[in-house]
Amino acid sequence: MDNAYLIETIIKVVVILLVFSALAGIGTYFERKILAFMQRRLGPMNVGPYGLLQVAADGIKLFTKEDIIPSGVVSPIFKIAPVITAATAFMAAAAIPFLPSFTVFGYEVHPIVADIDIGILYVLGIMAIGLFGPLLGGMASANKFALLSAARAAAVFISYEVVTGLATLAPIMMVGSLSLIDFNNYQADNGWIIWSQPLAFILFWIAAFAETGRTPFHLIANDHEIIDGFGTEYSGMRWGLFFIGEYANMFFISFVIPIIFLGGFGDGTVLGAFALLGKMAFFFFFFLWTRAAWPDVRPDQLMWLCWKVLMPLAVINVVITGFVMMF
């Protein structure tokens, strides 16, 4: 039984790495197509029918492009920073139940690498460690734009981690567990948490944009201000690892939001599995939609929103939840 569990775990890890690495590339295709549609453009059209082979072309370019280590950088840290970003993104996936359990040839498969008792804490903690990728990459680069990006990354991630943690605290008080499986089961019996915690849902969703560095909080690598931010000096597959980490985080957080607030996969039926995938697709689409519809905010506006609006609201929500549960 132990051997079967080990083999199952290895297979799940490999599948997650392969599937979500591929989805990162496919996600860029959908992003370019959706943005083109919203802005009355065609998007990728020349490589394959409707530009479908553009993903393969981008992958070949990244793998074959020269890996340049500029002079003046702190070489060991410069090299390891992209690995940290990609690794932490995929490590966070270990505690996420992507689908309900199912049976194959009499063997029950659990589509979660590790159902640990502190699942939410683990996911948020690992995503917080992902800060060190852009931070070290920017600080190790001999480039003022990369250094500015690293400073912004530290400010944004640390600030919005506070909001993320406080936003999840109220639902945790209701469920009485940190396991994402327990969150799913609680909502299957008691209804979606969003109905009793709408403010926590909105706060978590807003913070997710900052945690993933997406518009309108795209200040870490703001193209029209600081070029490519912490990735300015990177080329080839090292830049690609930053890229994969960003899109993988978007997919993973798009799973976490519906699992915590929108019922997850419900009672574990096939319909529930498709419902979870549909919810995930909506949140991923919303990341792309906001990029087409919203301008970036200024750094001071972003910090003002966090510390003077979102954090007080999160604290008030926790206090009110505590009083309601007491009585």
mmCIF file of C-alpha atoms in Angstrom:
data_model
loop_
_atom_site.group_PDB
_atom_site.id
_atom_site.type_symbol
_atom_site.label_atom_id
_atom_site.label_comp_id
_atom_site.label_asym_id
_atom_site.label_seq_id
_atom_site.Cartn_x
_atom_site.Cartn_y
_atom_site.Cartn_z
ATOM 1 C CA MET A 1 0.000 0.000 0.000
ATOM 2 C CA ASP A 2 2.881 2.339 0.808
ATOM 3 C CA ASN A 3 4.445 1.638 -2.597
ATOM 4 C CA ALA A 4 1.138 2.359 -4.332
ATOM 5 C CA TYR A 5 0.812 5.647 -2.425
ATOM 6 C CA LEU A 6 4.372 6.629 -3.361
ATOM 7 C CA ILE A 7 3.815 5.839 -7.031
ATOM 8 C CA GLU A 8 0.488 7.722 -7.002
ATOM 9 C CA THR A 9 2.156 10.767 -5.425
ATOM 10 C CA ILE A 10 4.984 10.772 -7.970
ATOM 11 C CA ILE A 11 2.489 10.515 -10.836
ATOM 12 C CA LYS A 12 0.420 13.408 -9.422
ATOM 13 C CA VAL A 13 3.512 15.593 -9.037
ATOM 14 C CA VAL A 14 4.622 14.880 -12.610
ATOM 15 C CA VAL A 15 1.115 15.514 -13.982
ATOM 16 C CA ILE A 16 0.839 18.852 -12.144
ATOM 17 C CA LEU A 17 4.261 19.953 -13.404
ATOM 18 C CA LEU A 18 3.528 18.973 -17.000
ATOM 19 C CA VAL A 19 -0.088 20.152 -17.172
ATOM 20 C CA PHE A 20 0.355 23.535 -15.532
ATOM 21 C CA SER A 21 3.635 24.240 -17.329
ATOM 22 C CA ALA A 22 1.757 23.661 -20.590
ATOM 23 C CA LEU A 23 -1.212 25.703 -19.345
ATOM 24 C CA ALA A 24 1.127 28.632 -18.710
ATOM 25 C CA GLY A 25 1.918 28.701 -22.424
ATOM 26 C CA ILE A 26 -1.671 28.068 -23.457
ATOM 27 C CA GLY A 27 -2.793 30.796 -21.050
ATOM 28 C CA THR A 28 -0.695 33.331 -22.933
ATOM 29 C CA TYR A 29 -2.454 32.382 -26.158
ATOM 30 C CA PHE A 30 -5.858 32.901 -24.587
ATOM 31 C CA GLU A 31 -4.718 36.156 -23.025
ATOM 32 C CA ARG A 32 -3.513 37.536 -26.346
ATOM 33 C CA LYS A 33 -6.682 36.420 -28.104
ATOM 34 C CA ILE A 34 -9.019 37.804 -25.420
ATOM 35 C CA LEU A 35 -7.180 41.131 -25.270
ATOM 36 C CA ALA A 36 -7.227 41.311 -29.073
ATOM 37 C CA PHE A 37 -10.976 40.659 -29.146
ATOM 38 C CA MET A 38 -11.641 43.335 -26.530
ATOM 39 C CA GLN A 39 -9.428 45.830 -28.363
ATOM 40 C CA ARG A 40 -10.717 44.934 -31.855
ATOM 41 C CA ARG A 41 -7.527 43.250 -33.017
ATOM 42 C CA LEU A 42 -6.816 39.797 -34.415
ATOM 43 C CA GLY A 43 -4.112 38.629 -32.027
ATOM 44 C CA PRO A 44 -1.856 35.708 -33.056
ATOM 45 C CA MET A 45 -2.870 34.554 -36.544
ATOM 46 C CA ASN A 46 0.236 33.700 -38.568
ATOM 47 C CA VAL A 47 1.649 30.596 -36.861
ATOM 48 C CA GLY A 48 -0.786 27.754 -37.482
ATOM 49 C CA PRO A 49 -4.568 28.047 -37.931
ATOM 50 C CA TYR A 50 -5.822 30.999 -35.870
ATOM 51 C CA GLY A 51 -2.327 31.244 -34.428
ATOM 52 C CA LEU A 52 -2.732 28.019 -32.435
ATOM 53 C CA LEU A 53 0.916 27.072 -32.949
ATOM 54 C CA GLN A 54 2.070 30.385 -31.497
ATOM 55 C CA VAL A 55 2.446 28.653 -28.123
ATOM 56 C CA ALA A 56 4.863 26.122 -29.625
ATOM 57 C CA ALA A 57 6.754 28.897 -31.409
ATOM 58 C CA ASP A 58 7.131 30.850 -28.169
ATOM 59 C CA GLY A 59 8.347 27.729 -26.371
ATOM 60 C CA ILE A 60 10.949 26.982 -29.029
ATOM 61 C CA LYS A 61 12.135 30.581 -28.889
ATOM 62 C CA LEU A 62 12.566 30.477 -25.108
ATOM 63 C CA PHE A 63 14.450 27.164 -25.145
ATOM 64 C CA THR A 64 16.784 28.149 -27.984
ATOM 65 C CA LYS A 65 17.397 31.784 -27.069
ATOM 66 C CA GLU A 66 20.868 32.513 -25.691
ATOM 67 C CA ASP A 67 21.105 32.554 -21.906
ATOM 68 C CA ILE A 68 23.041 35.735 -21.160
ATOM 69 C CA ILE A 69 24.522 36.494 -17.732
ATOM 70 C CA PRO A 70 25.333 40.239 -17.823
ATOM 71 C CA SER A 71 28.540 41.510 -16.301
ATOM 72 C CA GLY A 72 28.156 43.121 -12.901
ATOM 73 C CA VAL A 73 25.338 40.889 -11.638
ATOM 74 C CA VAL A 74 25.657 38.692 -8.546
ATOM 75 C CA SER A 75 25.798 35.545 -10.645
ATOM 76 C CA PRO A 76 24.731 32.758 -8.209
ATOM 77 C CA ILE A 77 21.733 34.708 -6.897
ATOM 78 C CA PHE A 78 20.878 35.965 -10.392
ATOM 79 C CA LYS A 79 20.729 32.361 -11.623
ATOM 80 C CA ILE A 80 18.695 30.909 -8.756
ATOM 81 C CA ALA A 81 16.004 33.640 -8.558
ATOM 82 C CA PRO A 82 13.877 32.385 -11.516
ATOM 83 C CA VAL A 83 14.006 28.857 -10.110
ATOM 84 C CA ILE A 84 12.612 30.110 -6.785
ATOM 85 C CA THR A 85 9.680 31.794 -8.541
ATOM 86 C CA ALA A 86 8.715 28.724 -10.572
ATOM 87 C CA ALA A 87 9.393 26.239 -7.771
ATOM 88 C CA THR A 88 7.316 28.034 -5.142
ATOM 89 C CA ALA A 89 4.398 28.359 -7.574
ATOM 90 C CA PHE A 90 4.297 24.595 -8.112
ATOM 91 C CA MET A 91 5.028 23.783 -4.464
ATOM 92 C CA ALA A 92 1.870 25.692 -3.527
ATOM 93 C CA ALA A 93 -0.130 23.251 -5.657
ATOM 94 C CA ALA A 94 0.655 20.357 -3.297
ATOM 95 C CA ALA A 95 -2.247 21.150 -0.935
ATOM 96 C CA ILE A 96 -4.840 22.130 -3.577
ATOM 97 C CA PRO A 97 -7.585 19.561 -4.419
ATOM 98 C CA PHE A 98 -8.000 20.084 -8.145
ATOM 99 C CA LEU A 99 -10.827 17.558 -8.544
ATOM 100 C CA PRO A 100 -12.892 15.245 -6.329
ATOM 101 C CA SER A 101 -11.681 11.703 -5.715
ATOM 102 C CA PHE A 102 -12.396 9.134 -8.433
ATOM 103 C CA THR A 103 -11.827 5.415 -8.965
ATOM 104 C CA VAL A 104 -9.677 3.871 -11.702
ATOM 105 C CA PHE A 105 -9.704 0.052 -12.024
ATOM 106 C CA GLY A 106 -10.809 -0.267 -8.427
ATOM 107 C CA TYR A 107 -8.136 2.102 -7.088
ATOM 108 C CA GLU A 108 -9.303 5.388 -5.535
ATOM 109 C CA VAL A 109 -7.330 8.375 -6.766
ATOM 110 C CA HIS A 110 -7.218 11.596 -4.739
ATOM 111 C CA PRO A 111 -6.310 14.553 -7.035
ATOM 112 C CA ILE A 112 -4.365 16.291 -4.297
ATOM 113 C CA VAL A 113 -0.684 15.695 -3.622
ATOM 114 C CA ALA A 114 -0.956 16.085 0.162
ATOM 115 C CA ASP A 115 -4.143 16.717 2.149
ATOM 116 C CA ILE A 116 -2.370 18.353 5.061
ATOM 117 C CA ASP A 117 -4.231 19.788 8.038
ATOM 118 C CA ILE A 118 -2.799 23.263 7.421
ATOM 119 C CA GLY A 119 -3.543 23.385 3.685
ATOM 120 C CA ILE A 120 -4.528 27.071 3.478
ATOM 121 C CA LEU A 121 -1.629 28.151 5.678
ATOM 122 C CA TYR A 122 0.742 26.093 3.538
ATOM 123 C CA VAL A 123 -0.516 27.565 0.247
ATOM 124 C CA LEU A 124 -0.373 31.152 1.500
ATOM 125 C CA GLY A 125 3.033 30.581 3.102
ATOM 126 C CA ILE A 126 4.593 29.095 -0.023
ATOM 127 C CA MET A 127 3.138 31.857 -2.199
ATOM 128 C CA ALA A 128 4.673 34.360 0.224
ATOM 129 C CA ILE A 129 8.076 32.711 -0.189
ATOM 130 C CA GLY A 130 7.657 33.341 -3.929
ATOM 131 C CA LEU A 131 8.468 36.978 -3.119
ATOM 132 C CA PHE A 132 12.141 36.017 -2.942
ATOM 133 C CA GLY A 133 12.250 35.246 -6.680
ATOM 134 C CA PRO A 134 11.614 38.782 -7.984
ATOM 135 C CA LEU A 135 13.279 40.318 -4.924
ATOM 136 C CA LEU A 136 16.571 38.458 -5.355
ATOM 137 C CA GLY A 137 16.429 38.694 -9.155
ATOM 138 C CA GLY A 138 16.046 42.449 -9.031
ATOM 139 C CA MET A 139 18.624 43.011 -6.305
ATOM 140 C CA ALA A 140 21.189 40.750 -8.027
ATOM 141 C CA SER A 141 20.828 42.577 -11.352
ATOM 142 C CA ALA A 142 23.123 45.470 -12.209
ATOM 143 C CA ASN A 143 20.138 47.531 -13.315
ATOM 144 C CA LYS A 144 18.303 50.384 -11.617
ATOM 145 C CA PHE A 145 14.944 49.368 -13.115
ATOM 146 C CA ALA A 146 15.322 45.826 -11.764
ATOM 147 C CA LEU A 147 16.251 47.175 -8.328
ATOM 148 C CA LEU A 148 13.210 49.466 -8.304
ATOM 149 C CA SER A 149 11.054 46.496 -9.270
ATOM 150 C CA ALA A 150 12.509 44.418 -6.419
ATOM 151 C CA ALA A 151 11.635 47.179 -3.939
ATOM 152 C CA ARG A 152 8.109 47.363 -5.284
ATOM 153 C CA ALA A 153 7.770 43.577 -5.109
ATOM 154 C CA ALA A 154 8.710 43.558 -1.427
ATOM 155 C CA ALA A 155 6.275 46.382 -0.622
ATOM 156 C CA VAL A 156 3.338 44.920 -2.577
ATOM 157 C CA PHE A 157 3.707 41.274 -1.568
ATOM 158 C CA ILE A 158 4.293 41.908 2.124
ATOM 159 C CA SER A 159 1.432 44.409 2.314
ATOM 160 C CA TYR A 160 -1.169 42.319 0.522
ATOM 161 C CA GLU A 161 -0.201 39.103 2.308
ATOM 162 C CA VAL A 162 -1.630 40.793 5.408
ATOM 163 C CA VAL A 163 -4.949 41.338 3.619
ATOM 164 C CA THR A 164 -4.957 37.781 2.256
ATOM 165 C CA GLY A 165 -4.342 36.289 5.686
ATOM 166 C CA LEU A 166 -6.981 38.408 7.421
ATOM 167 C CA ALA A 167 -9.507 37.743 4.639
ATOM 168 C CA THR A 168 -9.142 33.970 5.089
ATOM 169 C CA LEU A 169 -9.244 34.168 8.893
ATOM 170 C CA ALA A 170 -13.009 34.685 9.077
ATOM 171 C CA PRO A 171 -13.837 31.634 6.875
ATOM 172 C CA ILE A 172 -11.297 29.588 8.876
ATOM 173 C CA MET A 173 -13.163 30.530 12.068
ATOM 174 C CA MET A 174 -16.383 29.238 10.517
ATOM 175 C CA VAL A 175 -14.982 25.952 9.191
ATOM 176 C CA GLY A 176 -12.695 25.272 12.147
ATOM 177 C CA SER A 177 -10.003 23.782 9.932
ATOM 178 C CA LEU A 178 -7.158 24.820 7.655
ATOM 179 C CA SER A 179 -7.600 21.905 5.231
ATOM 180 C CA LEU A 180 -8.976 22.824 1.815
ATOM 181 C CA ILE A 181 -10.757 19.450 1.698
ATOM 182 C CA ASP A 182 -12.547 20.381 4.938
ATOM 183 C CA PHE A 183 -13.523 23.725 3.385
ATOM 184 C CA ASN A 184 -15.070 21.881 0.457
ATOM 185 C CA ASN A 185 -16.933 19.421 2.709
ATOM 186 C CA TYR A 186 -18.178 22.204 4.998
ATOM 187 C CA GLN A 187 -19.716 24.041 2.067
ATOM 188 C CA ALA A 188 -21.249 20.844 0.681
ATOM 189 C CA ASP A 189 -23.211 20.584 3.951
ATOM 190 C CA ASN A 190 -23.776 24.252 4.843
ATOM 191 C CA GLY A 191 -23.774 26.209 1.582
ATOM 192 C CA TRP A 192 -21.164 28.445 -0.015
ATOM 193 C CA ILE A 193 -19.131 30.587 2.346
ATOM 194 C CA ILE A 194 -19.444 33.600 0.028
ATOM 195 C CA TRP A 195 -23.051 34.107 1.220
ATOM 196 C CA SER A 196 -21.946 34.573 4.835
ATOM 197 C CA GLN A 197 -18.540 36.131 4.065
ATOM 198 C CA PRO A 198 -19.006 38.360 0.983
ATOM 199 C CA LEU A 199 -16.545 40.961 2.270
ATOM 200 C CA ALA A 200 -13.849 38.337 2.897
ATOM 201 C CA PHE A 201 -14.385 37.030 -0.643
ATOM 202 C CA ILE A 202 -13.974 40.486 -2.191
ATOM 203 C CA LEU A 203 -10.878 41.244 -0.092
ATOM 204 C CA PHE A 204 -9.253 37.919 -0.977
ATOM 205 C CA TRP A 205 -10.044 38.412 -4.660
ATOM 206 C CA ILE A 206 -8.534 41.905 -4.714
ATOM 207 C CA ALA A 207 -5.433 40.713 -2.866
ATOM 208 C CA ALA A 208 -5.059 37.900 -5.414
ATOM 209 C CA PHE A 209 -4.354 40.498 -8.113
ATOM 210 C CA ALA A 210 -1.543 41.955 -6.029
ATOM 211 C CA GLU A 211 -0.153 38.504 -5.115
ATOM 212 C CA THR A 212 0.017 37.520 -8.794
ATOM 213 C CA GLY A 213 1.198 40.930 -9.977
ATOM 214 C CA ARG A 214 -1.637 41.419 -12.436
ATOM 215 C CA THR A 215 -3.330 44.590 -13.682
ATOM 216 C CA PRO A 216 -4.439 46.908 -12.103
ATOM 217 C CA PHE A 217 -1.689 46.074 -9.581
ATOM 218 C CA HIS A 218 0.931 45.391 -12.235
ATOM 219 C CA LEU A 219 3.560 47.574 -10.594
ATOM 220 C CA ILE A 220 6.331 45.018 -10.084
ATOM 221 C CA ALA A 221 7.130 44.749 -13.790
ATOM 222 C CA ASN A 222 5.282 47.751 -15.161
ATOM 223 C CA ASP A 223 6.235 47.781 -18.838
ATOM 224 C CA HIS A 224 5.686 51.485 -19.480
ATOM 225 C CA GLU A 225 7.551 52.558 -16.321
ATOM 226 C CA ILE A 226 10.348 50.149 -15.468
ATOM 227 C CA ILE A 227 10.714 48.052 -18.651
ATOM 228 C CA ASP A 228 10.375 44.392 -17.548
ATOM 229 C CA GLY A 229 11.120 45.100 -13.902
ATOM 230 C CA PHE A 230 13.094 42.410 -12.131
ATOM 231 C CA GLY A 231 13.280 40.446 -15.412
ATOM 232 C CA THR A 232 14.950 43.227 -17.396
ATOM 233 C CA GLU A 233 18.371 41.540 -17.447
ATOM 234 C CA TYR A 234 17.047 38.022 -18.013
ATOM 235 C CA SER A 235 16.867 36.149 -21.299
ATOM 236 C CA GLY A 236 15.986 32.697 -22.582
ATOM 237 C CA MET A 237 14.533 30.104 -20.276
ATOM 238 C CA ARG A 238 15.503 31.971 -17.095
ATOM 239 C CA TRP A 239 13.047 34.685 -18.099
ATOM 240 C CA GLY A 240 10.662 31.882 -19.066
ATOM 241 C CA LEU A 241 10.708 30.505 -15.507
ATOM 242 C CA PHE A 242 9.508 33.876 -14.169
ATOM 243 C CA PHE A 243 6.827 33.775 -16.838
ATOM 244 C CA ILE A 244 5.727 30.205 -16.002
ATOM 245 C CA GLY A 245 5.638 31.047 -12.290
ATOM 246 C CA GLU A 246 3.322 34.018 -12.868
ATOM 247 C CA TYR A 247 0.801 32.094 -14.954
ATOM 248 C CA ALA A 248 0.959 29.011 -12.735
ATOM 249 C CA ASN A 249 0.146 31.246 -9.755
ATOM 250 C CA MET A 250 -2.823 32.623 -11.653
ATOM 251 C CA PHE A 251 -4.167 29.119 -12.272
ATOM 252 C CA PHE A 252 -3.561 27.967 -8.708
ATOM 253 C CA ILE A 253 -5.177 31.008 -7.087
ATOM 254 C CA SER A 254 -8.094 30.556 -9.514
ATOM 255 C CA PHE A 255 -8.603 27.132 -7.929
ATOM 256 C CA VAL A 256 -8.142 28.319 -4.345
ATOM 257 C CA ILE A 257 -10.771 31.100 -4.512
ATOM 258 C CA PRO A 258 -13.706 28.824 -5.467
ATOM 259 C CA ILE A 259 -12.563 26.106 -3.057
ATOM 260 C CA ILE A 260 -12.589 28.551 -0.126
ATOM 261 C CA PHE A 261 -15.628 30.654 -1.013
ATOM 262 C CA LEU A 262 -17.672 29.076 -3.831
ATOM 263 C CA GLY A 263 -18.269 25.510 -2.751
ATOM 264 C CA GLY A 264 -15.298 23.876 -4.470
ATOM 265 C CA PHE A 265 -16.337 20.651 -6.202
ATOM 266 C CA GLY A 266 -19.356 20.175 -3.930
ATOM 267 C CA ASP A 267 -20.334 16.610 -3.120
ATOM 268 C CA GLY A 268 -17.712 15.129 -5.427
ATOM 269 C CA THR A 269 -19.863 14.219 -8.429
ATOM 270 C CA VAL A 270 -18.780 14.620 -12.042
ATOM 271 C CA LEU A 271 -20.992 17.708 -12.250
ATOM 272 C CA GLY A 272 -19.184 19.154 -9.229
ATOM 273 C CA ALA A 273 -15.819 18.536 -10.885
ATOM 274 C CA PHE A 274 -16.899 20.397 -14.030
ATOM 275 C CA ALA A 275 -18.371 23.158 -11.849
ATOM 276 C CA LEU A 276 -14.998 23.655 -10.133
ATOM 277 C CA LEU A 277 -13.220 23.794 -13.497
ATOM 278 C CA GLY A 278 -15.789 26.311 -14.702
ATOM 279 C CA LYS A 279 -15.291 28.515 -11.635
ATOM 280 C CA MET A 280 -11.521 28.318 -12.112
ATOM 281 C CA ALA A 281 -11.884 29.292 -15.776
ATOM 282 C CA PHE A 282 -14.002 32.314 -14.825
ATOM 283 C CA PHE A 283 -11.447 33.643 -12.342
ATOM 284 C CA PHE A 284 -8.602 33.093 -14.804
ATOM 285 C CA PHE A 285 -10.624 34.910 -17.469
ATOM 286 C CA PHE A 286 -11.259 37.758 -15.038
ATOM 287 C CA PHE A 287 -7.492 38.212 -14.612
ATOM 288 C CA LEU A 288 -7.288 38.732 -18.380
ATOM 289 C CA TRP A 289 -10.410 40.889 -18.547
ATOM 290 C CA THR A 290 -9.108 43.393 -16.019
ATOM 291 C CA ARG A 291 -5.894 43.788 -18.010
ATOM 292 C CA ALA A 292 -7.948 44.958 -20.982
ATOM 293 C CA ALA A 293 -10.354 47.109 -18.974
ATOM 294 C CA TRP A 294 -8.401 48.733 -16.135
ATOM 295 C CA PRO A 295 -5.373 51.033 -16.035
ATOM 296 C CA ASP A 296 -2.563 50.478 -13.543
ATOM 297 C CA VAL A 297 -2.738 52.368 -10.275
ATOM 298 C CA ARG A 298 0.164 54.334 -8.823
ATOM 299 C CA PRO A 299 2.345 52.724 -6.134
ATOM 300 C CA ASP A 300 1.149 55.177 -3.483
ATOM 301 C CA GLN A 301 -2.480 54.446 -4.424
ATOM 302 C CA LEU A 302 -1.838 50.727 -4.111
ATOM 303 C CA MET A 303 -0.335 51.083 -0.623
ATOM 304 C CA TRP A 304 -3.117 53.488 0.433
ATOM 305 C CA LEU A 305 -5.745 50.971 -0.692
ATOM 306 C CA CYS A 306 -4.066 48.176 1.260
ATOM 307 C CA TRP A 307 -3.322 49.822 4.598
ATOM 308 C CA LYS A 308 -6.128 52.384 4.857
ATOM 309 C CA VAL A 309 -9.028 50.535 3.225
ATOM 310 C CA LEU A 310 -8.611 46.793 2.788
ATOM 311 C CA MET A 311 -6.785 45.920 6.012
ATOM 312 C CA PRO A 312 -9.190 47.823 8.326
ATOM 313 C CA LEU A 313 -12.139 46.212 6.546
ATOM 314 C CA ALA A 314 -10.557 42.781 6.970
ATOM 315 C CA VAL A 315 -9.988 43.352 10.696
ATOM 316 C CA ILE A 316 -13.566 44.592 11.171
ATOM 317 C CA ASN A 317 -14.845 41.521 9.308
ATOM 318 C CA VAL A 318 -12.890 39.196 11.609
ATOM 319 C CA VAL A 319 -14.213 40.960 14.728
ATOM 320 C CA ILE A 320 -17.826 40.837 13.520
ATOM 321 C CA THR A 321 -17.456 37.143 12.603
ATOM 322 C CA GLY A 322 -16.123 36.440 16.088
ATOM 323 C CA PHE A 323 -19.065 38.191 17.768
ATOM 324 C CA VAL A 324 -21.594 36.395 15.546
ATOM 325 C CA MET A 325 -20.057 33.006 16.333
ATOM 326 C CA MET A 326 -20.067 33.753 20.063
ATOM 327 C CA PHE A 327 -23.805 34.420 20.066
#
